Amino acid sequence: KRKEILFVGNFREYKGFNTLYSSWGILHKLESLSDWRLNVVTNETKASIDIFINEYGAIPGISFLSRVDDFNLKKIRSHSIICVIPSNYEGFGIPLIESIASGSYTIHSDIKVFSEILKGFDNFNIRSFPAGNAKDLGLSILKVVENINNEDISDNFKRSGVLNKDRAEVMFSWGASANKAKDCINEK
Protein backbone atom coordinates (compact mmCIF):
# COMPACT_ATOMS: atom_id res chain seq x y z
CA LYS A 1 0.00 0.00 0.00
CA ARG A 2 1.06 3.55 -0.69
CA LYS A 3 0.90 6.67 1.44
CA GLU A 4 -2.41 7.60 -0.09
CA ILE A 5 -5.69 8.76 1.38
CA LEU A 6 -8.77 8.04 -0.70
CA PHE A 7 -12.08 9.83 -1.00
CA VAL A 8 -14.72 8.44 -3.36
CA GLY A 9 -17.77 10.57 -4.08
CA ASN A 10 -19.16 13.74 -5.55
CA PHE A 11 -18.92 17.35 -4.37
CA ARG A 12 -22.49 17.61 -3.09
CA GLU A 13 -22.90 18.68 0.52
CA TYR A 14 -24.20 15.32 1.76
CA LYS A 15 -20.90 13.61 0.86
CA GLY A 16 -18.92 15.99 3.10
CA PHE A 17 -16.11 16.59 0.61
CA ASN A 18 -15.80 20.25 1.67
CA THR A 19 -14.96 19.05 5.18
CA LEU A 20 -12.14 16.87 3.86
CA TYR A 21 -10.92 19.58 1.47
CA SER A 22 -10.74 22.12 4.31
CA SER A 23 -8.93 19.64 6.50
CA TRP A 24 -6.41 18.75 3.79
CA GLY A 25 -5.78 22.46 3.24
CA ILE A 26 -4.08 22.46 6.65
CA LEU A 27 -2.75 18.90 6.77
CA HIS A 28 -0.76 19.00 3.53
CA LYS A 29 1.55 21.60 5.14
CA LEU A 30 2.61 19.29 7.97
CA GLU A 31 5.96 17.51 7.79
CA SER A 32 4.38 14.21 8.93
CA LEU A 33 2.11 14.23 5.85
CA SER A 34 4.49 15.78 3.32
CA ASP A 35 4.86 12.49 1.43
CA TRP A 36 1.13 11.61 1.51
CA ARG A 37 -1.39 12.18 -1.30
CA LEU A 38 -5.14 12.67 -1.23
CA ASN A 39 -6.78 10.92 -4.17
CA VAL A 40 -10.27 12.15 -4.98
CA VAL A 41 -12.19 9.72 -7.17
CA THR A 42 -15.35 11.39 -8.40
CA ASN A 43 -17.99 11.19 -11.08
CA GLU A 44 -17.68 14.97 -11.49
CA THR A 45 -16.59 16.17 -14.92
CA LYS A 46 -13.21 17.83 -15.48
CA ALA A 47 -15.09 21.13 -15.89
CA SER A 48 -16.83 20.68 -12.51
CA ILE A 49 -13.50 19.88 -10.86
CA ASP A 50 -11.97 23.04 -12.36
CA ILE A 51 -14.93 25.11 -11.11
CA PHE A 52 -14.52 23.63 -7.62
CA ILE A 53 -10.77 24.37 -7.56
CA ASN A 54 -11.34 27.92 -8.83
CA GLU A 55 -13.98 28.50 -6.12
CA TYR A 56 -12.14 26.94 -3.17
CA GLY A 57 -8.51 27.28 -4.25
CA ALA A 58 -5.95 24.71 -5.35
CA ILE A 59 -4.32 22.65 -2.61
CA PRO A 60 -1.08 20.72 -3.22
CA GLY A 61 -1.03 16.97 -2.75
CA ILE A 62 -4.45 16.26 -4.24
CA SER A 63 -5.12 14.21 -7.35
CA PHE A 64 -8.59 14.45 -8.86
CA LEU A 65 -9.52 11.33 -10.78
CA SER A 66 -12.70 11.74 -12.81
CA ARG A 67 -15.02 8.97 -13.89
CA VAL A 68 -12.88 5.99 -12.91
CA ASP A 69 -14.27 2.59 -13.89
CA ASP A 70 -14.90 -0.12 -11.27
CA PHE A 71 -11.79 -2.12 -12.17
CA ASN A 72 -9.46 0.87 -11.70
CA LEU A 73 -11.30 2.05 -8.60
CA LYS A 74 -10.67 -1.32 -7.00
CA LYS A 75 -6.95 -0.97 -7.84
CA ILE A 76 -6.81 2.56 -6.40
CA ARG A 77 -8.60 1.40 -3.25
CA SER A 78 -6.17 -1.50 -2.84
CA HIS A 79 -3.21 0.94 -2.94
CA SER A 80 -4.68 3.42 -0.45
CA ILE A 81 -3.69 3.07 3.20
CA ILE A 82 -6.53 5.28 4.45
CA CYS A 83 -10.06 5.77 3.15
CA VAL A 84 -12.04 8.79 4.36
CA ILE A 85 -15.83 8.89 4.27
CA PRO A 86 -16.80 12.36 5.58
CA SER A 87 -20.50 12.07 4.70
CA ASN A 88 -23.11 14.27 6.31
CA TYR A 89 -25.79 11.86 5.10
CA GLU A 90 -25.91 8.44 3.43
CA GLY A 91 -28.90 6.33 2.52
CA PHE A 92 -27.15 3.07 3.30
CA GLY A 93 -23.37 3.45 3.55
CA ILE A 94 -21.90 1.51 0.65
CA PRO A 95 -18.73 3.69 0.63
CA LEU A 96 -18.05 2.67 4.24
CA ILE A 97 -18.52 -1.03 3.48
CA GLU A 98 -16.29 -0.79 0.40
CA SER A 99 -13.60 0.93 2.44
CA ILE A 100 -13.69 -1.70 5.18
CA ALA A 101 -13.77 -4.52 2.62
CA SER A 102 -10.57 -3.13 1.06
CA GLY A 103 -8.73 -3.64 4.36
CA SER A 104 -7.80 0.05 4.52
CA TYR A 105 -7.83 2.12 7.66
CA THR A 106 -11.19 3.82 7.60
CA ILE A 107 -12.02 7.27 8.92
CA HIS A 108 -15.70 8.13 8.79
CA SER A 109 -18.15 10.73 10.02
CA ASP A 110 -20.31 9.78 12.97
CA ILE A 111 -23.64 9.69 11.13
CA LYS A 112 -26.23 7.22 12.39
CA VAL A 113 -26.25 4.86 9.40
CA PHE A 114 -22.52 4.24 9.82
CA SER A 115 -22.99 3.37 13.50
CA GLU A 116 -25.60 0.79 12.49
CA ILE A 117 -23.35 -0.77 9.85
CA LEU A 118 -20.34 -0.96 12.19
CA LYS A 119 -22.00 -3.09 14.86
CA GLY A 120 -19.78 -6.12 15.38
CA PHE A 121 -16.70 -4.70 13.64
CA ASP A 122 -13.31 -4.32 15.32
CA ASN A 123 -12.85 -0.57 15.70
CA PHE A 124 -9.08 -0.73 16.01
CA ASN A 125 -8.58 0.37 12.40
CA ILE A 126 -11.83 2.32 12.11
CA ARG A 127 -12.07 5.84 13.47
CA SER A 128 -14.93 8.33 13.52
CA PHE A 129 -15.15 12.11 13.81
CA PRO A 130 -18.10 14.50 14.20
CA ALA A 131 -19.73 15.06 10.80
CA GLY A 132 -18.80 18.42 9.28
CA ASN A 133 -15.89 19.02 11.66
CA ALA A 134 -12.75 19.58 9.55
CA LYS A 135 -10.51 20.03 12.60
CA ASP A 136 -11.52 16.69 14.15
CA LEU A 137 -11.21 14.97 10.77
CA GLY A 138 -7.66 16.34 10.51
CA LEU A 139 -6.82 15.12 14.01
CA SER A 140 -8.20 11.68 13.12
CA ILE A 141 -6.04 11.51 10.00
CA LEU A 142 -2.98 12.54 12.00
CA LYS A 143 -3.70 9.92 14.69
CA VAL A 144 -4.09 7.15 12.10
CA VAL A 145 -0.83 8.17 10.37
CA GLU A 146 0.90 8.23 13.77
CA ASN A 147 -0.43 4.74 14.54
CA ILE A 148 0.65 3.44 11.12
CA ASN A 149 4.17 4.73 11.79
CA ASN A 150 4.26 3.16 15.27
CA GLU A 151 5.60 -0.37 14.84
CA ASP A 152 4.09 -1.47 18.16
CA ILE A 153 0.60 -0.58 16.94
CA SER A 154 0.78 -1.05 13.16
CA ASP A 155 0.57 -4.87 13.34
CA ASN A 156 -2.66 -4.57 15.34
CA PHE A 157 -4.00 -2.16 12.70
CA LYS A 158 -3.21 -4.66 9.94
CA ARG A 159 -4.74 -7.56 11.87
CA SER A 160 -7.88 -5.52 12.56
CA GLY A 161 -8.08 -4.58 8.88
CA VAL A 162 -8.00 -8.24 7.85
CA LEU A 163 -10.67 -9.19 10.43
CA ASN A 164 -12.92 -6.35 9.31
CA LYS A 165 -12.40 -7.13 5.64
CA ASP A 166 -13.45 -10.74 6.23
CA ARG A 167 -16.46 -9.65 8.29
CA ALA A 168 -17.59 -7.14 5.63
CA GLU A 169 -17.35 -9.79 2.92
CA VAL A 170 -19.48 -12.19 4.98
CA MET A 171 -22.06 -9.65 6.13
CA PHE A 172 -22.50 -7.65 2.94
CA SER A 173 -21.91 -10.07 0.08
CA TRP A 174 -24.67 -10.62 -2.49
CA GLY A 175 -25.11 -14.13 -1.09
CA ALA A 176 -25.57 -12.85 2.47
CA SER A 177 -28.05 -10.25 1.25
CA ALA A 178 -30.00 -12.87 -0.69
CA ASN A 179 -30.15 -15.12 2.38
CA LYS A 180 -31.41 -12.25 4.56
CA ALA A 181 -34.12 -11.44 2.01
CA LYS A 182 -35.08 -15.13 1.81
CA ASP A 183 -35.29 -15.32 5.61
CA CYS A 184 -37.60 -12.28 5.67
CA ILE A 185 -39.85 -13.82 3.03
CA ASN A 186 -39.97 -17.16 4.85
CA GLU A 187 -40.98 -15.46 8.13
CA LYS A 188 -44.30 -14.32 6.63
mmCIF file of N, CA, C and O in Angstrom, residues 46-132:
data_model
loop_
_atom_site.group_PDB
_atom_site.id
_atom_site.type_symbol
_atom_site.label_atom_id
_atom_site.label_comp_id
_atom_site.label_asym_id
_atom_site.label_seq_id
_atom_site.Cartn_x
_atom_site.Cartn_y
_atom_site.Cartn_z
ATOM 1 N N LYS A 46 -14.424 17.011 -15.580
ATOM 2 C CA LYS A 46 -13.212 17.835 -15.475
ATOM 3 C C LYS A 46 -13.597 19.300 -15.298
ATOM 4 O O LYS A 46 -12.996 20.015 -14.494
ATOM 5 N N ALA A 47 -14.628 19.738 -16.009
ATOM 6 C CA ALA A 47 -15.086 21.132 -15.893
ATOM 7 C C ALA A 47 -15.590 21.421 -14.479
ATOM 8 O O ALA A 47 -15.289 22.477 -13.913
ATOM 9 N N SER A 48 -16.334 20.491 -13.878
ATOM 10 C CA SER A 48 -16.833 20.678 -12.505
ATOM 11 C C SER A 48 -15.680 20.709 -11.506
ATOM 12 O O SER A 48 -15.715 21.478 -10.538
ATOM 13 N N ILE A 49 -14.679 19.880 -11.732
ATOM 14 C CA ILE A 49 -13.498 19.883 -10.862
ATOM 15 C C ILE A 49 -12.792 21.231 -10.954
ATOM 16 O O ILE A 49 -12.416 21.813 -9.933
ATOM 17 N N ASP A 50 -12.626 21.737 -12.168
ATOM 18 C CA ASP A 50 -11.974 23.038 -12.355
ATOM 19 C C ASP A 50 -12.764 24.159 -11.678
ATOM 20 O O ASP A 50 -12.179 25.052 -11.054
ATOM 21 N N ILE A 51 -14.088 24.107 -11.770
ATOM 22 C CA ILE A 51 -14.930 25.109 -11.114
ATOM 23 C C ILE A 51 -14.736 25.036 -9.600
ATOM 24 O O ILE A 51 -14.592 26.059 -8.931
ATOM 25 N N PHE A 52 -14.715 23.819 -9.062
ATOM 26 C CA PHE A 52 -14.522 23.631 -7.624
ATOM 27 C C PHE A 52 -13.182 24.211 -7.187
ATOM 28 O O PHE A 52 -13.098 24.959 -6.208
ATOM 29 N N ILE A 53 -12.120 23.886 -7.905
ATOM 30 C CA ILE A 53 -10.774 24.371 -7.558
ATOM 31 C C ILE A 53 -10.706 25.896 -7.660
ATOM 32 O O ILE A 53 -10.113 26.557 -6.799
ATOM 33 N N ASN A 54 -11.331 26.458 -8.693
ATOM 34 C CA ASN A 54 -11.342 27.921 -8.828
ATOM 35 C C ASN A 54 -12.097 28.581 -7.681
ATOM 36 O O ASN A 54 -11.714 29.648 -7.205
ATOM 37 N N GLU A 55 -13.166 27.934 -7.200
ATOM 38 C CA GLU A 55 -13.976 28.497 -6.125
ATOM 39 C C GLU A 55 -13.304 28.362 -4.759
ATOM 40 O O GLU A 55 -13.323 29.276 -3.950
ATOM 41 N N TYR A 56 -12.690 27.205 -4.500
ATOM 42 C CA TYR A 56 -12.137 26.936 -3.170
ATOM 43 C C TYR A 56 -10.611 27.034 -3.090
ATOM 44 O O TYR A 56 -10.051 26.954 -2.006
ATOM 45 N N GLY A 57 -9.961 27.163 -4.232
ATOM 46 C CA GLY A 57 -8.506 27.279 -4.248
ATOM 47 C C GLY A 57 -7.830 25.925 -4.420
ATOM 48 O O GLY A 57 -8.315 24.911 -3.941
ATOM 49 N N ALA A 58 -6.719 25.934 -5.120
ATOM 50 C CA ALA A 58 -5.950 24.705 -5.346
ATOM 51 C C ALA A 58 -5.142 24.384 -4.097
ATOM 52 O O ALA A 58 -4.597 25.280 -3.447
ATOM 53 N N ILE A 59 -5.092 23.108 -3.757
ATOM 54 C CA ILE A 59 -4.324 22.652 -2.605
ATOM 55 C C ILE A 59 -3.338 21.591 -3.101
ATOM 56 O O ILE A 59 -3.751 20.634 -3.762
ATOM 57 N N PRO A 60 -2.053 21.732 -2.791
ATOM 58 C CA PRO A 60 -1.077 20.722 -3.217
ATOM 59 C C PRO A 60 -1.370 19.352 -2.595
ATOM 60 O O PRO A 60 -1.982 19.245 -1.530
ATOM 61 N N GLY A 61 -0.915 18.325 -3.283
ATOM 62 C CA GLY A 61 -1.026 16.971 -2.747
ATOM 63 C C GLY A 61 -2.350 16.290 -3.008
ATOM 64 O O GLY A 61 -2.649 15.267 -2.403
ATOM 65 N N ILE A 62 -3.162 16.874 -3.905
ATOM 66 C CA ILE A 62 -4.454 16.258 -4.239
ATOM 67 C C ILE A 62 -4.448 15.875 -5.712
ATOM 68 O O ILE A 62 -4.065 16.664 -6.571
ATOM 69 N N SER A 63 -4.889 14.656 -5.983
ATOM 70 C CA SER A 63 -5.117 14.210 -7.352
ATOM 71 C C SER A 63 -6.610 14.000 -7.536
ATOM 72 O O SER A 63 -7.229 13.262 -6.763
ATOM 73 N N PHE A 64 -7.186 14.654 -8.525
ATOM 74 C CA PHE A 64 -8.593 14.451 -8.857
ATOM 75 C C PHE A 64 -8.666 13.455 -10.003
ATOM 76 O O PHE A 64 -8.058 13.668 -11.051
ATOM 77 N N LEU A 65 -9.379 12.385 -9.788
ATOM 78 C CA LEU A 65 -9.520 11.330 -10.784
ATOM 79 C C LEU A 65 -10.990 11.244 -11.163
ATOM 80 O O LEU A 65 -11.824 10.824 -10.360
ATOM 81 N N SER A 66 -11.306 11.637 -12.377
ATOM 82 C CA SER A 66 -12.697 11.740 -12.806
ATOM 83 C C SER A 66 -13.151 10.500 -13.560
ATOM 84 O O SER A 66 -12.434 9.986 -14.423
ATOM 85 N N ARG A 67 -14.326 10.043 -13.176
ATOM 86 C CA ARG A 67 -15.017 8.971 -13.895
ATOM 87 C C ARG A 67 -14.162 7.719 -14.070
ATOM 88 O O ARG A 67 -13.920 7.235 -15.172
ATOM 89 N N VAL A 68 -13.710 7.193 -12.949
ATOM 90 C CA VAL A 68 -12.878 5.993 -12.908
ATOM 91 C C VAL A 68 -13.791 4.768 -12.980
ATOM 92 O O VAL A 68 -14.798 4.710 -12.272
ATOM 93 N N ASP A 69 -13.448 3.801 -13.800
ATOM 94 C CA ASP A 69 -14.270 2.591 -13.886
ATOM 95 C C ASP A 69 -14.046 1.707 -12.656
ATOM 96 O O ASP A 69 -13.109 1.910 -11.883
ATOM 97 N N ASP A 70 -14.933 0.730 -12.475
ATOM 98 C CA ASP A 70 -14.897 -0.116 -11.270
ATOM 99 C C ASP A 70 -13.581 -0.873 -11.127
ATOM 100 O O ASP A 70 -13.064 -1.011 -10.017
ATOM 101 N N PHE A 71 -13.042 -1.366 -12.219
ATOM 102 C CA PHE A 71 -11.786 -2.120 -12.170
ATOM 103 C C PHE A 71 -10.661 -1.247 -11.613
ATOM 104 O O PHE A 71 -9.930 -1.644 -10.708
ATOM 105 N N ASN A 72 -10.528 -0.025 -12.152
ATOM 106 C CA ASN A 72 -9.458 0.873 -11.699
ATOM 107 C C ASN A 72 -9.721 1.414 -10.304
ATOM 108 O O ASN A 72 -8.781 1.634 -9.537
ATOM 109 N N LEU A 73 -10.987 1.612 -9.953
ATOM 110 C CA LEU A 73 -11.302 2.055 -8.599
ATOM 111 C C LEU A 73 -10.867 1.001 -7.581
ATOM 112 O O LEU A 73 -10.299 1.329 -6.537
ATOM 113 N N LYS A 74 -11.095 -0.244 -7.901
ATOM 114 C CA LYS A 74 -10.669 -1.322 -7.003
ATOM 115 C C LYS A 74 -9.147 -1.308 -6.833
ATOM 116 O O LYS A 74 -8.635 -1.483 -5.721
ATOM 117 N N LYS A 75 -8.407 -1.062 -7.927
ATOM 118 C CA LYS A 75 -6.946 -0.970 -7.844
ATOM 119 C C LYS A 75 -6.515 0.218 -6.982
ATOM 120 O O LYS A 75 -5.632 0.089 -6.140
ATOM 121 N N ILE A 76 -7.151 1.362 -7.184
ATOM 122 C CA ILE A 76 -6.813 2.563 -6.402
ATOM 123 C C ILE A 76 -7.087 2.308 -4.927
ATOM 124 O O ILE A 76 -6.273 2.636 -4.067
ATOM 125 N N ARG A 77 -8.245 1.700 -4.638
ATOM 126 C CA ARG A 77 -8.603 1.405 -3.252
ATOM 127 C C ARG A 77 -7.586 0.461 -2.622
ATOM 128 O O ARG A 77 -7.205 0.609 -1.463
ATOM 129 N N SER A 78 -7.120 -0.516 -3.387
ATOM 130 C CA SER A 78 -6.169 -1.496 -2.838
ATOM 131 C C SER A 78 -4.810 -0.867 -2.535
ATOM 132 O O SER A 78 -4.060 -1.383 -1.718
ATOM 133 N N HIS A 79 -4.480 0.249 -3.182
ATOM 134 C CA HIS A 79 -3.211 0.938 -2.943
ATOM 135 C C HIS A 79 -3.290 1.966 -1.817
ATOM 136 O O HIS A 79 -2.266 2.423 -1.330
ATOM 137 N N SER A 80 -4.498 2.348 -1.429
ATOM 138 C CA SER A 80 -4.680 3.418 -0.446
ATOM 139 C C SER A 80 -4.601 2.862 0.972
ATOM 140 O O SER A 80 -5.275 1.896 1.305
ATOM 141 N N ILE A 81 -3.802 3.502 1.804
ATOM 142 C CA ILE A 81 -3.689 3.072 3.197
ATOM 143 C C ILE A 81 -4.919 3.508 3.987
ATOM 144 O O ILE A 81 -5.410 2.782 4.835
ATOM 145 N N ILE A 82 -5.407 4.712 3.698
ATOM 146 C CA ILE A 82 -6.532 5.279 4.447
ATOM 147 C C ILE A 82 -7.654 5.635 3.481
ATOM 148 O O ILE A 82 -7.408 6.206 2.419
ATOM 149 N N CYS A 83 -8.873 5.306 3.867
ATOM 150 C CA CYS A 83 -10.058 5.770 3.149
ATOM 151 C C CYS A 83 -10.833 6.691 4.089
ATOM 152 O O CYS A 83 -11.018 6.368 5.265
ATOM 153 N N VAL A 84 -11.274 7.832 3.567
ATOM 154 C CA VAL A 84 -12.040 8.788 4.358
ATOM 155 C C VAL A 84 -13.440 8.905 3.772
ATOM 156 O O VAL A 84 -13.601 9.121 2.570
ATOM 157 N N ILE A 85 -14.433 8.743 4.655
ATOM 158 C CA ILE A 85 -15.831 8.888 4.267
ATOM 159 C C ILE A 85 -16.424 9.970 5.174
ATOM 160 O O ILE A 85 -16.913 9.673 6.260
ATOM 161 N N PRO A 86 -16.370 11.242 4.735
ATOM 162 C CA PRO A 86 -16.798 12.357 5.584
ATOM 163 C C PRO A 86 -18.279 12.729 5.436
ATOM 164 O O PRO A 86 -18.675 13.863 5.711
ATOM 165 N N SER A 87 -19.100 11.795 5.043
ATOM 166 C CA SER A 87 -20.501 12.068 4.697
ATOM 167 C C SER A 87 -21.279 12.755 5.814
ATOM 168 O O SER A 87 -21.123 12.440 6.989
ATOM 169 N N ASN A 88 -22.147 13.658 5.399
ATOM 170 C CA ASN A 88 -23.111 14.271 6.306
ATOM 171 C C ASN A 88 -24.413 13.468 6.305
ATOM 172 O O ASN A 88 -25.204 13.552 7.225
ATOM 173 N N TYR A 89 -24.610 12.691 5.238
ATOM 174 C CA TYR A 89 -25.794 11.857 5.099
ATOM 175 C C TYR A 89 -25.479 10.740 4.108
ATOM 176 O O TYR A 89 -24.789 10.962 3.120
ATOM 177 N N GLU A 90 -25.980 9.565 4.375
ATOM 178 C CA GLU A 90 -25.915 8.441 3.431
ATOM 179 C C GLU A 90 -27.213 7.659 3.567
ATOM 180 O O GLU A 90 -27.736 7.503 4.673
ATOM 181 N N GLY A 91 -27.700 7.156 2.472
ATOM 182 C CA GLY A 91 -28.896 6.333 2.519
ATOM 183 C C GLY A 91 -28.619 4.970 3.123
ATOM 184 O O GLY A 91 -29.395 4.450 3.923
ATOM 185 N N PHE A 92 -27.490 4.383 2.769
ATOM 186 C CA PHE A 92 -27.147 3.066 3.301
ATOM 187 C C PHE A 92 -25.720 3.002 3.819
ATOM 188 O O PHE A 92 -25.481 2.520 4.899
ATOM 189 N N GLY A 93 -24.754 3.468 3.074
ATOM 190 C CA GLY A 93 -23.371 3.446 3.551
ATOM 191 C C GLY A 93 -22.459 2.535 2.760
ATOM 192 O O GLY A 93 -21.485 2.010 3.303
ATOM 193 N N ILE A 94 -22.735 2.372 1.492
ATOM 194 C CA ILE A 94 -21.895 1.510 0.648
ATOM 195 C C ILE A 94 -20.435 1.969 0.645
ATOM 196 O O ILE A 94 -19.540 1.133 0.728
ATOM 197 N N PRO A 95 -20.144 3.287 0.597
ATOM 198 C CA PRO A 95 -18.726 3.687 0.630
ATOM 199 C C PRO A 95 -17.989 3.176 1.872
ATOM 200 O O PRO A 95 -16.823 2.788 1.791
ATOM 201 N N LEU A 96 -18.662 3.153 3.011
ATOM 202 C CA LEU A 96 -18.050 2.665 4.242
ATOM 203 C C LEU A 96 -17.758 1.170 4.126
ATOM 204 O O LEU A 96 -16.661 0.712 4.458
ATOM 205 N N ILE A 97 -18.711 0.415 3.632
ATOM 206 C CA ILE A 97 -18.524 -1.031 3.479
ATOM 207 C C ILE A 97 -17.396 -1.319 2.497
ATOM 208 O O ILE A 97 -16.540 -2.179 2.741
ATOM 209 N N GLU A 98 -17.361 -0.587 1.384
ATOM 210 C CA GLU A 98 -16.292 -0.792 0.397
ATOM 211 C C GLU A 98 -14.928 -0.472 0.995
ATOM 212 O O GLU A 98 -13.949 -1.181 0.724
ATOM 213 N N SER A 99 -14.863 0.575 1.799
ATOM 214 C CA SER A 99 -13.598 0.929 2.445
ATOM 215 C C SER A 99 -13.139 -0.176 3.386
ATOM 216 O O SER A 99 -11.979 -0.597 3.351
ATOM 217 N N ILE A 100 -14.035 -0.642 4.227
ATOM 218 C CA ILE A 100 -13.689 -1.702 5.177
ATOM 219 C C ILE A 100 -13.294 -2.973 4.433
ATOM 220 O O ILE A 100 -12.316 -3.627 4.781
ATOM 221 N N ALA A 101 -14.048 -3.305 3.385
ATOM 222 C CA ALA A 101 -13.767 -4.521 2.618
ATOM 223 C C ALA A 101 -12.420 -4.457 1.900
ATOM 224 O O ALA A 101 -11.848 -5.493 1.560
ATOM 225 N N SER A 102 -11.879 -3.261 1.707
ATOM 226 C CA SER A 102 -10.570 -3.130 1.056
ATOM 227 C C SER A 102 -9.435 -3.393 2.045
ATOM 228 O O SER A 102 -8.288 -3.528 1.645
ATOM 229 N N GLY A 103 -9.750 -3.438 3.338
ATOM 230 C CA GLY A 103 -8.725 -3.636 4.357
ATOM 231 C C GLY A 103 -7.999 -2.358 4.736
ATOM 232 O O GLY A 103 -7.059 -2.384 5.529
ATOM 233 N N SER A 104 -8.433 -1.230 4.205
ATOM 234 C CA SER A 104 -7.799 0.050 4.519
ATOM 235 C C SER A 104 -8.232 0.545 5.894
ATOM 236 O O SER A 104 -9.269 0.148 6.404
ATOM 237 N N TYR A 105 -7.426 1.425 6.456
ATOM 238 C CA TYR A 105 -7.828 2.116 7.663
ATOM 239 C C TYR A 105 -8.943 3.069 7.253
ATOM 240 O O TYR A 105 -8.820 3.764 6.254
ATOM 241 N N THR A 106 -10.009 3.077 7.999
ATOM 242 C CA THR A 106 -11.192 3.819 7.600
ATOM 243 C C THR A 106 -11.489 4.920 8.609
ATOM 244 O O THR A 106 -11.589 4.654 9.806
ATOM 245 N N ILE A 107 -11.628 6.133 8.097
ATOM 246 C CA ILE A 107 -12.020 7.272 8.920
ATOM 247 C C ILE A 107 -13.359 7.743 8.368
ATOM 248 O O ILE A 107 -13.476 8.029 7.178
ATOM 249 N N HIS A 108 -14.355 7.800 9.247
ATOM 250 C CA HIS A 108 -15.705 8.134 8.787
ATOM 251 C C HIS A 108 -16.377 9.121 9.728
ATOM 252 O O HIS A 108 -16.022 9.221 10.909
ATOM 253 N N SER A 109 -17.346 9.835 9.191
ATOM 254 C CA SER A 109 -18.147 10.729 10.023
ATOM 255 C C SER A 109 -19.060 9.890 10.909
ATOM 256 O O SER A 109 -19.312 8.719 10.638
ATOM 257 N N ASP A 110 -19.540 10.503 11.960
ATOM 258 C CA ASP A 110 -20.314 9.781 12.967
ATOM 259 C C ASP A 110 -21.823 9.766 12.699
ATOM 260 O O ASP A 110 -22.617 9.772 13.631
ATOM 261 N N ILE A 111 -22.208 9.712 11.435
ATOM 262 C CA ILE A 111 -23.639 9.692 11.133
ATOM 263 C C ILE A 111 -24.250 8.346 11.537
ATOM 264 O O ILE A 111 -23.555 7.336 11.621
ATOM 265 N N LYS A 112 -25.540 8.368 11.799
ATOM 266 C CA LYS A 112 -26.234 7.223 12.388
ATOM 267 C C LYS A 112 -26.120 5.951 11.538
ATOM 268 O O LYS A 112 -25.880 4.873 12.067
ATOM 269 N N VAL A 113 -26.273 6.060 10.241
ATOM 270 C CA VAL A 113 -26.254 4.858 9.401
ATOM 271 C C VAL A 113 -24.911 4.133 9.512
ATOM 272 O O VAL A 113 -24.859 2.904 9.509
ATOM 273 N N PHE A 114 -23.820 4.872 9.679
ATOM 274 C CA PHE A 114 -22.519 4.239 9.824
ATOM 275 C C PHE A 114 -22.419 3.485 11.149
ATOM 276 O O PHE A 114 -21.844 2.406 11.219
ATOM 277 N N SER A 115 -22.986 4.060 12.197
ATOM 278 C CA SER A 115 -22.995 3.371 13.502
ATOM 279 C C SER A 115 -23.733 2.049 13.408
ATOM 280 O O SER A 115 -23.323 1.052 14.004
ATOM 281 N N GLU A 116 -24.822 2.029 12.664
ATOM 282 C CA GLU A 116 -25.603 0.793 12.486
ATOM 283 C C GLU A 116 -24.783 -0.254 11.727
ATOM 284 O O GLU A 116 -24.760 -1.422 12.103
ATOM 285 N N ILE A 117 -24.134 0.155 10.683
ATOM 286 C CA ILE A 117 -23.350 -0.766 9.854
ATOM 287 C C ILE A 117 -22.189 -1.360 10.647
ATOM 288 O O ILE A 117 -21.859 -2.533 10.494
ATOM 289 N N LEU A 118 -21.570 -0.558 11.512
ATOM 290 C CA LEU A 118 -20.338 -0.961 12.187
ATOM 291 C C LEU A 118 -20.531 -1.864 13.398
ATOM 292 O O LEU A 118 -19.547 -2.284 13.997
ATOM 293 N N LYS A 119 -21.772 -2.184 13.727
ATOM 294 C CA LYS A 119 -21.996 -3.088 14.860
ATOM 295 C C LYS A 119 -21.308 -4.416 14.575
ATOM 296 O O LYS A 119 -21.502 -5.030 13.539
ATOM 297 N N GLY A 120 -20.471 -4.845 15.522
ATOM 298 C CA GLY A 120 -19.780 -6.115 15.378
ATOM 299 C C GLY A 120 -18.416 -6.036 14.710
ATOM 300 O O GLY A 120 -17.721 -7.034 14.605
ATOM 301 N N PHE A 121 -18.022 -4.855 14.253
ATOM 302 C CA PHE A 121 -16.705 -4.703 13.643
ATOM 303 C C PHE A 121 -15.678 -4.324 14.704
ATOM 304 O O PHE A 121 -15.988 -3.702 15.707
ATOM 305 N N ASP A 122 -14.422 -4.697 14.447
ATOM 306 C CA ASP A 122 -13.310 -4.318 15.317
ATOM 307 C C ASP A 122 -12.953 -2.871 14.990
ATOM 308 O O ASP A 122 -12.575 -2.555 13.863
ATOM 309 N N ASN A 123 -13.087 -1.990 15.948
ATOM 310 C CA ASN A 123 -12.854 -0.567 15.704
ATOM 311 C C ASN A 123 -11.396 -0.146 15.797
ATOM 312 O O ASN A 123 -11.094 1.034 15.755
ATOM 313 N N PHE A 124 -10.479 -1.085 15.882
ATOM 314 C CA PHE A 124 -9.075 -0.729 16.015
ATOM 315 C C PHE A 124 -8.558 0.019 14.789
ATOM 316 O O PHE A 124 -7.728 0.915 14.909
ATOM 317 N N ASN A 125 -9.037 -0.343 13.602
ATOM 318 C CA ASN A 125 -8.582 0.367 12.400
ATOM 319 C C ASN A 125 -9.694 1.199 11.769
ATOM 320 O O ASN A 125 -9.615 1.580 10.617
ATOM 321 N N ILE A 126 -10.726 1.472 12.557
ATOM 322 C CA ILE A 126 -11.835 2.316 12.107
ATOM 323 C C ILE A 126 -11.967 3.454 13.105
ATOM 324 O O ILE A 126 -11.998 3.236 14.307
ATOM 325 N N ARG A 127 -12.033 4.663 12.586
ATOM 326 C CA ARG A 127 -12.066 5.838 13.468
ATOM 327 C C ARG A 127 -13.158 6.785 12.984
ATOM 328 O O ARG A 127 -13.316 6.987 11.789
ATOM 329 N N SER A 128 -13.877 7.389 13.916
ATOM 330 C CA SER A 128 -14.925 8.334 13.521
ATOM 331 C C SER A 128 -14.590 9.742 14.004
ATOM 332 O O SER A 128 -13.734 9.926 14.879
ATOM 333 N N PHE A 129 -15.278 10.709 13.415
ATOM 334 C CA PHE A 129 -15.149 12.108 13.805
ATOM 335 C C PHE A 129 -16.524 12.746 13.638
ATOM 336 O O PHE A 129 -17.352 12.230 12.878
ATOM 337 N N PRO A 130 -16.799 13.849 14.338
ATOM 338 C CA PRO A 130 -18.105 14.499 14.202
ATOM 339 C C PRO A 130 -18.316 15.018 12.767
ATOM 340 O O PRO A 130 -17.465 15.732 12.227
ATOM 341 N N ALA A 131 -19.430 14.647 12.177
ATOM 342 C CA ALA A 131 -19.728 15.061 10.801
ATOM 343 C C ALA A 131 -19.610 16.575 10.654
ATOM 344 O O ALA A 131 -20.056 17.329 11.510
ATOM 345 N N GLY A 132 -18.949 16.998 9.574
ATOM 346 C CA GLY A 132 -18.802 18.419 9.277
ATOM 347 C C GLY A 132 -17.671 19.112 10.012
ATOM 348 O O GLY A 132 -17.436 20.300 9.796
#
